[in-house]
Tab-separated table of C-alpha atoms in Angstrom:
chain	number	residue	atom	x	y	z
B	1	MET	CA	-7.908	-16.408	-4.332
B	2	PRO	CA	-11.453	-15.002	-4.410
B	3	ARG	CA	-11.757	-11.482	-5.712
B	4	LEU	CA	-13.277	-8.964	-3.341
B	5	ALA	CA	-16.414	-7.214	-4.516
B	6	PRO	CA	-15.724	-3.848	-6.187
B	7	VAL	CA	-16.601	-0.604	-4.461
B	8	THR	CA	-19.090	1.638	-6.225
B	9	MET	CA	-19.527	5.345	-5.714
B	10	THR	CA	-20.723	8.495	-7.451
B	11	GLU	CA	-17.761	10.228	-9.080
B	12	ARG	CA	-17.271	13.960	-8.674
B	13	PRO	CA	-16.293	16.081	-11.710
B	14	PRO	CA	-12.527	16.142	-12.341
B	15	SER	CA	-12.389	19.858	-11.566
B	16	SER	CA	-13.443	19.209	-7.957
B	17	ARG	CA	-10.755	16.634	-7.249
B	18	SER	CA	-8.824	18.872	-4.862
B	19	MET	CA	-11.898	19.090	-2.644
B	20	GLU	CA	-12.934	15.446	-2.944
B	21	PRO	CA	-13.776	14.168	0.535
B	22	PRO	CA	-12.319	10.946	1.898
B	23	LEU	CA	-14.139	7.657	1.523
B	24	SER	CA	-14.825	5.545	4.573
B	25	PHE	CA	-14.692	1.812	4.014
B	26	ALA	CA	-16.738	-0.236	6.466
B	27	ARG	CA	-17.778	-3.876	6.297
B	28	SER	CA	-20.611	-3.162	3.857
B	29	CYS	CA	-18.125	-2.115	1.164
B	30	ALA	CA	-16.701	-5.621	0.963
B	31	TYR	CA	-20.054	-6.759	-0.362
B	32	GLY	CA	-20.406	-4.140	-3.064
B	33	ALA	CA	-22.269	-1.416	-1.169
B	34	ALA	CA	-21.318	2.193	-1.774
B	35	PRO	CA	-18.921	3.668	0.800
B	36	SER	CA	-20.187	6.491	2.948
B	37	ILE	CA	-19.001	9.975	2.036
B	38	VAL	CA	-17.482	11.844	4.958
B	39	THR	CA	-17.046	15.599	4.707
B	40	PRO	CA	-13.789	16.913	6.215
B	41	SER	CA	-14.113	19.448	9.016
B	42	SER	CA	-11.473	21.635	7.364
B	43	ASN	CA	-11.086	23.210	3.937
B	44	SER	CA	-7.330	22.723	4.026
B	45	ALA	CA	-5.855	21.901	0.630
B	46	ARG	CA	-4.181	18.934	2.233
B	47	TYR	CA	-7.421	17.426	3.488
B	48	ALA	CA	-5.635	14.083	3.946
B	49	ARG	CA	-4.911	15.143	7.502
B	50	ARG	CA	-7.116	13.213	9.876
B	51	VAL	CA	-9.617	15.976	10.528
B	52	TRP	CA	-12.688	13.722	10.458
B	53	ARG	CA	-13.823	11.063	12.896
B	54	THR	CA	-15.706	7.968	11.769
B	55	PRO	CA	-16.138	4.505	13.320
B	56	VAL	CA	-14.563	2.591	10.450
B	57	SER	CA	-11.362	0.648	9.926
B	58	VAL	CA	-10.091	2.283	6.706
B	59	THR	CA	-10.422	5.697	5.081
B	60	LEU	CA	-9.323	6.600	1.564
B	61	ASP	CA	-8.795	10.079	0.200
B	62	PHE	CA	-6.779	11.759	-2.523
B	63	ASP	CA	-4.036	14.366	-2.495
B	64	GLY	CA	-3.870	15.074	-6.227
B	65	PRO	CA	-2.504	11.899	-7.873
B	66	VAL	CA	-1.641	10.295	-4.523
B	67	ALA	CA	-4.222	8.024	-2.879
B	68	ILE	CA	-3.939	7.930	0.915
B	69	ILE	CA	-5.189	4.843	2.747
B	70	THR	CA	-5.426	5.364	6.507
B	71	LEU	CA	-5.711	2.266	8.693
B	72	ALA	CA	-7.571	2.304	12.008
B	73	PRO	CA	-8.408	-1.262	13.104
B	74	GLU	CA	-10.571	-1.313	16.219
B	75	GLY	CA	-8.414	-1.826	19.289
B	76	GLY	CA	-5.315	-1.928	17.087
B	77	ARG	CA	-6.099	-5.488	15.942
B	78	HIS	CA	-7.304	-6.745	12.586
B	79	ASP	CA	-10.251	-8.947	11.739
B	80	ARG	CA	-11.987	-10.016	8.542
B	81	ASP	CA	-13.781	-6.666	8.239
B	82	SER	CA	-10.672	-4.494	8.504
B	83	ILE	CA	-8.752	-6.573	5.955
B	84	GLU	CA	-11.694	-6.625	3.534
B	85	ALA	CA	-11.968	-2.844	3.890
B	86	LEU	CA	-8.266	-2.510	3.094
B	87	GLY	CA	-8.763	-4.642	-0.013
B	88	ASP	CA	-11.712	-2.536	-1.147
B	89	ALA	CA	-9.732	0.680	-0.732
B	90	ALA	CA	-6.685	-0.762	-2.507
B	91	MET	CA	-8.721	-2.013	-5.472
B	92	TYR	CA	-10.576	1.279	-5.817
B	93	ALA	CA	-7.368	3.329	-5.761
B	94	GLY	CA	-5.464	0.817	-7.886
B	95	GLY	CA	-8.164	0.879	-10.548
B	96	ARG	CA	-7.794	4.625	-11.143
B	97	ILE	CA	-4.922	4.517	-13.642
B	98	ASP	CA	-6.343	6.662	-16.462
B	99	GLY	CA	-7.849	10.098	-16.887
B	100	PRO	CA	-7.518	13.375	-14.976
B	101	ASP	CA	-8.164	11.668	-11.631
B	102	ALA	CA	-5.597	8.916	-12.165
B	103	VAL	CA	-3.775	7.616	-9.101
B	104	ARG	CA	-0.011	7.482	-9.650
B	105	ALA	CA	1.128	6.475	-6.159
B	106	ILE	CA	-0.482	5.166	-2.973
B	107	LEU	CA	0.411	6.000	0.624
B	108	VAL	CA	-0.611	3.635	3.438
B	109	THR	CA	-0.513	5.190	6.888
B	110	GLY	CA	-2.230	5.052	10.267
B	111	ASP	CA	-2.255	2.078	12.662
B	112	PHE	CA	-0.804	-0.993	10.951
B	113	GLY	CA	-1.859	-3.076	13.940
B	114	ALA	CA	-0.496	-5.265	16.719
B	115	GLY	CA	-2.039	-8.542	15.531
B	116	TRP	CA	-5.330	-10.356	14.926
B	117	THR	CA	-8.417	-10.230	17.108
B	118	ASP	CA	-9.209	-13.372	19.107
B	119	ASP	CA	-12.045	-14.227	16.718
B	120	ALA	CA	-9.765	-13.918	13.695
B	121	LEU	CA	-7.156	-16.156	15.330
B	122	GLN	CA	-9.801	-18.825	15.864
B	123	ASP	CA	-11.054	-18.501	12.285
B	124	GLY	CA	-8.404	-20.793	10.880
B	125	ASP	CA	-10.303	-23.541	9.126
B	126	GLY	CA	-12.076	-23.956	5.830
B	127	PRO	CA	-13.278	-21.082	3.643
B	128	GLY	CA	-12.782	-18.458	6.340
B	129	LEU	CA	-8.995	-18.549	6.032
B	130	ASP	CA	-8.345	-17.137	2.573
B	131	PRO	CA	-10.425	-13.928	2.873
B	132	LEU	CA	-8.319	-12.930	5.871
B	133	GLY	CA	-5.409	-12.496	3.483
B	134	ALA	CA	-7.204	-11.458	0.302
B	135	GLY	CA	-7.318	-7.765	1.162
B	136	ILE	CA	-3.569	-7.664	1.815
B	137	HIS	CA	-2.886	-9.476	-1.459
B	138	ALA	CA	-5.089	-6.873	-3.193
B	139	LEU	CA	-2.823	-4.118	-1.856
B	140	ALA	CA	0.287	-5.970	-3.039
B	141	ASP	CA	-1.239	-6.415	-6.496
B	142	VAL	CA	-2.044	-2.760	-7.290
B	143	PRO	CA	-0.010	-1.537	-10.282
B	144	GLN	CA	1.024	1.775	-8.708
B	145	PRO	CA	3.976	2.087	-6.318
B	146	VAL	CA	2.897	1.901	-2.659
B	147	VAL	CA	4.648	3.747	0.186
B	148	GLY	CA	4.056	2.630	3.777
B	149	ALA	CA	4.445	5.007	6.752
B	150	ILE	CA	4.709	2.900	9.911
B	151	SER	CA	4.363	4.292	13.413
B	152	GLY	CA	3.855	2.079	16.456
B	153	SER	CA	3.252	-1.673	16.404
B	154	CYS	CA	3.535	-3.505	13.097
B	155	HIS	CA	2.991	-7.113	14.129
B	156	GLY	CA	1.404	-10.133	12.467
B	157	PRO	CA	-1.040	-8.894	9.816
B	158	GLY	CA	0.337	-5.385	10.346
B	159	LEU	CA	3.731	-6.535	9.123
B	160	GLU	CA	2.092	-8.372	6.228
B	161	ILE	CA	0.362	-5.123	5.225
B	162	ALA	CA	3.719	-3.345	5.415
B	163	LEU	CA	5.301	-6.066	3.272
B	164	ALA	CA	2.624	-5.440	0.635
B	165	CYS	CA	4.028	-1.895	0.331
B	166	ASP	CA	6.922	-1.296	-2.067
B	167	ILE	CA	8.798	1.248	0.067
B	168	ARG	CA	8.549	1.352	3.855
B	169	LEU	CA	9.385	4.277	6.152
B	170	ALA	CA	9.011	4.189	9.928
B	171	ALA	CA	9.148	6.213	13.121
B	172	PRO	CA	12.046	5.347	15.464
B	173	HIS	CA	9.725	3.779	18.055
B	174	ALA	CA	7.995	1.446	15.559
B	175	THR	CA	8.301	-2.275	16.266
B	176	PHE	CA	8.012	-5.221	13.910
B	177	ALA	CA	7.180	-8.886	14.509
B	178	GLN	CA	5.817	-11.967	12.744
B	179	PRO	CA	4.886	-14.001	15.857
B	180	GLU	CA	2.297	-16.482	14.543
B	181	THR	CA	4.274	-19.639	15.384
B	182	ALA	CA	3.749	-18.839	19.085
B	183	THR	CA	0.070	-19.739	18.565
B	184	GLY	CA	0.830	-22.813	16.463
B	185	THR	CA	-0.010	-21.226	13.141
B	186	LEU	CA	1.688	-19.372	10.276
B	187	PRO	CA	1.276	-15.947	8.700
B	188	ARG	CA	-1.783	-16.169	6.451
B	189	ALA	CA	-1.317	-13.174	4.146
B	190	GLY	CA	2.082	-13.595	2.521
B	191	GLY	CA	4.313	-13.260	5.574
B	192	THR	CA	6.410	-16.334	4.854
B	193	GLN	CA	7.034	-15.297	1.242
B	194	ARG	CA	7.182	-11.502	1.101
B	195	LEU	CA	9.274	-11.327	4.276
B	196	SER	CA	12.001	-13.568	2.858
B	197	ARG	CA	12.009	-11.572	-0.382
B	198	ALA	CA	12.397	-8.349	1.591
B	199	VAL	CA	15.110	-9.311	4.088
B	200	GLY	CA	16.542	-12.607	2.860
B	201	ARG	CA	16.068	-16.196	4.003
B	202	ALA	CA	18.111	-16.115	7.215
B	203	GLN	CA	16.558	-12.964	8.684
B	204	ALA	CA	13.064	-14.050	7.642
B	205	LEU	CA	13.492	-17.393	9.392
B	206	ARG	CA	14.684	-15.645	12.546
B	207	LEU	CA	11.582	-13.467	12.627
B	208	LEU	CA	9.233	-16.309	11.679
B	209	LEU	CA	10.595	-19.173	13.773
B	210	VAL	CA	11.775	-17.304	16.865
B	211	GLY	CA	9.139	-14.580	16.729
B	212	ASP	CA	11.556	-11.807	17.682
B	213	THR	CA	10.196	-8.279	17.977
B	214	ILE	CA	12.641	-5.832	16.420
B	215	ASP	CA	12.830	-2.046	16.557
B	216	ALA	CA	13.092	0.388	13.658
B	217	SER	CA	16.876	0.525	13.866
B	218	GLU	CA	17.160	-3.243	13.431
B	219	ALA	CA	14.462	-3.216	10.755
B	220	ARG	CA	16.498	-0.707	8.770
B	221	ARG	CA	19.701	-2.692	9.274
B	222	ILE	CA	18.194	-5.850	7.749
B	223	GLY	CA	16.477	-3.964	4.919
B	224	LEU	CA	12.885	-4.233	6.120
B	225	ILE	CA	12.467	-0.436	6.022
B	226	SER	CA	14.283	2.175	3.947
B	227	ALA	CA	14.506	5.072	6.416
B	228	THR	CA	13.312	6.420	9.758
B	229	TYR	CA	11.827	9.835	10.532
B	230	PRO	CA	10.671	11.455	13.779
B	231	GLU	CA	7.029	10.587	14.345
B	232	ALA	CA	5.915	14.188	13.818
B	233	GLU	CA	7.609	14.218	10.395
B	234	LEU	CA	6.903	10.675	9.220
B	235	GLU	CA	3.622	11.125	7.371
B	236	ASP	CA	4.759	14.321	5.648
B	237	ALA	CA	8.005	12.635	4.592
B	238	ALA	CA	6.113	9.629	3.246
B	239	LEU	CA	3.646	11.848	1.383
B	240	ALA	CA	6.522	13.856	-0.093
B	241	LEU	CA	8.076	10.609	-1.314
B	242	ALA	CA	4.776	9.466	-2.825
B	243	ARG	CA	4.436	12.833	-4.581
B	244	ARG	CA	7.947	12.502	-6.024
B	245	ILE	CA	6.986	9.108	-7.428
B	246	ALA	CA	3.724	10.538	-8.788
B	247	ASP	CA	5.661	13.281	-10.617
B	248	ARG	CA	7.585	10.730	-12.662
B	249	GLY	CA	6.346	8.921	-15.756
B	250	PRO	CA	3.374	6.865	-14.501
B	251	ILE	CA	3.682	4.131	-17.111
B	252	ALA	CA	7.411	3.832	-16.446
B	253	THR	CA	6.937	3.633	-12.666
B	254	ARG	CA	4.273	0.942	-13.016
B	255	MET	CA	6.450	-1.024	-15.412
B	256	GLY	CA	9.463	-0.583	-13.129
B	257	LYS	CA	7.503	-2.084	-10.236
B	258	GLU	CA	6.303	-4.913	-12.463
B	259	ALA	CA	9.827	-5.631	-13.723
B	260	VAL	CA	11.208	-5.942	-10.193
B	261	GLN	CA	8.319	-8.060	-8.903
B	262	ARG	CA	8.107	-10.458	-11.823
B	263	GLY	CA	11.846	-10.530	-12.348
B	264	ALA	CA	12.324	-11.907	-8.835
B	265	GLU	CA	10.495	-15.059	-9.948
B	266	MET	CA	12.570	-15.512	-13.137
B	267	THR	CA	16.094	-16.533	-13.961
B	268	LEU	CA	18.438	-13.596	-14.528
B	269	GLU	CA	18.413	-14.222	-18.277
B	270	GLN	CA	14.604	-14.270	-18.382
B	271	ALA	CA	14.356	-11.160	-16.215
B	272	LEU	CA	16.784	-9.218	-18.408
B	273	ARG	CA	14.785	-10.189	-21.472
B	274	TYR	CA	11.585	-9.067	-19.739
B	275	GLU	CA	13.220	-5.753	-18.826
B	276	THR	CA	14.121	-5.237	-22.489
B	277	ASP	CA	10.562	-6.044	-23.587
B	278	LEU	CA	9.124	-3.449	-21.206
B	279	THR	CA	11.664	-0.858	-22.360
B	280	ILE	CA	10.641	-1.445	-25.974
B	281	LEU	CA	6.972	-1.027	-25.047
B	282	LEU	CA	7.758	2.324	-23.435
B	283	GLN	CA	9.346	3.643	-26.631
B	284	SER	CA	5.932	4.036	-28.255
B	285	THR	CA	4.330	6.019	-25.418
B	286	ALA	CA	3.599	9.733	-25.502
B	287	ASP	CA	5.123	10.039	-22.038
B	288	ARG	CA	8.472	8.756	-23.269
B	289	ALA	CA	8.478	11.334	-26.087
B	290	GLU	CA	7.500	14.074	-23.617
B	291	GLY	CA	10.274	13.019	-21.243
B	292	VAL	CA	12.882	13.305	-23.984
B	293	ARG	CA	11.569	16.718	-25.100
B	294	ALA	CA	11.512	18.015	-21.536
B	295	PHE	CA	15.042	16.787	-20.892
B	296	ALA	CA	16.327	18.516	-24.033
B	297	ALA	CA	14.477	21.734	-23.174
B	298	LYS	CA	15.630	21.587	-19.542
B	299	ARG	CA	12.071	21.884	-18.239
B	300	PRO	CA	9.889	19.667	-16.040
B	301	PRO	CA	7.993	17.038	-18.063
B	302	HIS	CA	4.207	16.995	-18.239
B	303	PHE	CA	3.251	13.332	-18.217
B	304	THR	CA	-0.260	12.265	-19.205
B	305	GLY	CA	-0.039	8.521	-18.626
B	306	ARG	CA	-0.245	7.741	-22.341
């Protein structure tokens, strides 16, 4: 899988993190150009609220240690540009694992999308195929835990983006579908594999082969999402969950995600051995020592990611 070009930007001093404006990722970012800096129209501490308006498919901003990726594909449908922009945002956020501006959790929100554009559907041959999925794979590969907040249609590539998230929450009216077989093709960004790992073989085949559209209630029943919240509360609930994850030991949460993901591809014996290896590695970290001290002192721990 080709690696997307990295995003470059001018960093602000750590002390100004709380006022760091969101980044807007347009097509140019996929080719290494610096993202445009968009100044919020509000000085609210929680500037992640969509208080700016820009004609781009993805915005990225930071609420302390939580990176917030907001999706806005034009017309609610994805193309090469929107997926490349997602990949750029994911790689930028995923690469911030050290220092005072480290990202400890990622929230994906906004419009997950109702499918591909007509041009993207026709772009199914040769070298054009893989980049359509590369950005979604980049999101799945970030080391930090990823929370998805889904409201509205989550079909085709939208569902594949959701499947690249580790924990999925949804509004009651959200709908989910993997309908590609209706056009004589298959999901191109992990839908056949991540879907079966999320809901099991039988339910995945039903969604893939029949193309059923299911609601949030059914999605929760089969394990596709973890919980539902009223639309007005969904993003706040998802951000609160991401903050709770970010408050925990960052090395431990990254290793926990890695253990589950890699363990799924191993035998039980191999996975248990891998779990033990990761636990041993954690014993030498400063965060583990701080966690033990904080527990004994009955105080909140102060993790540094070391």
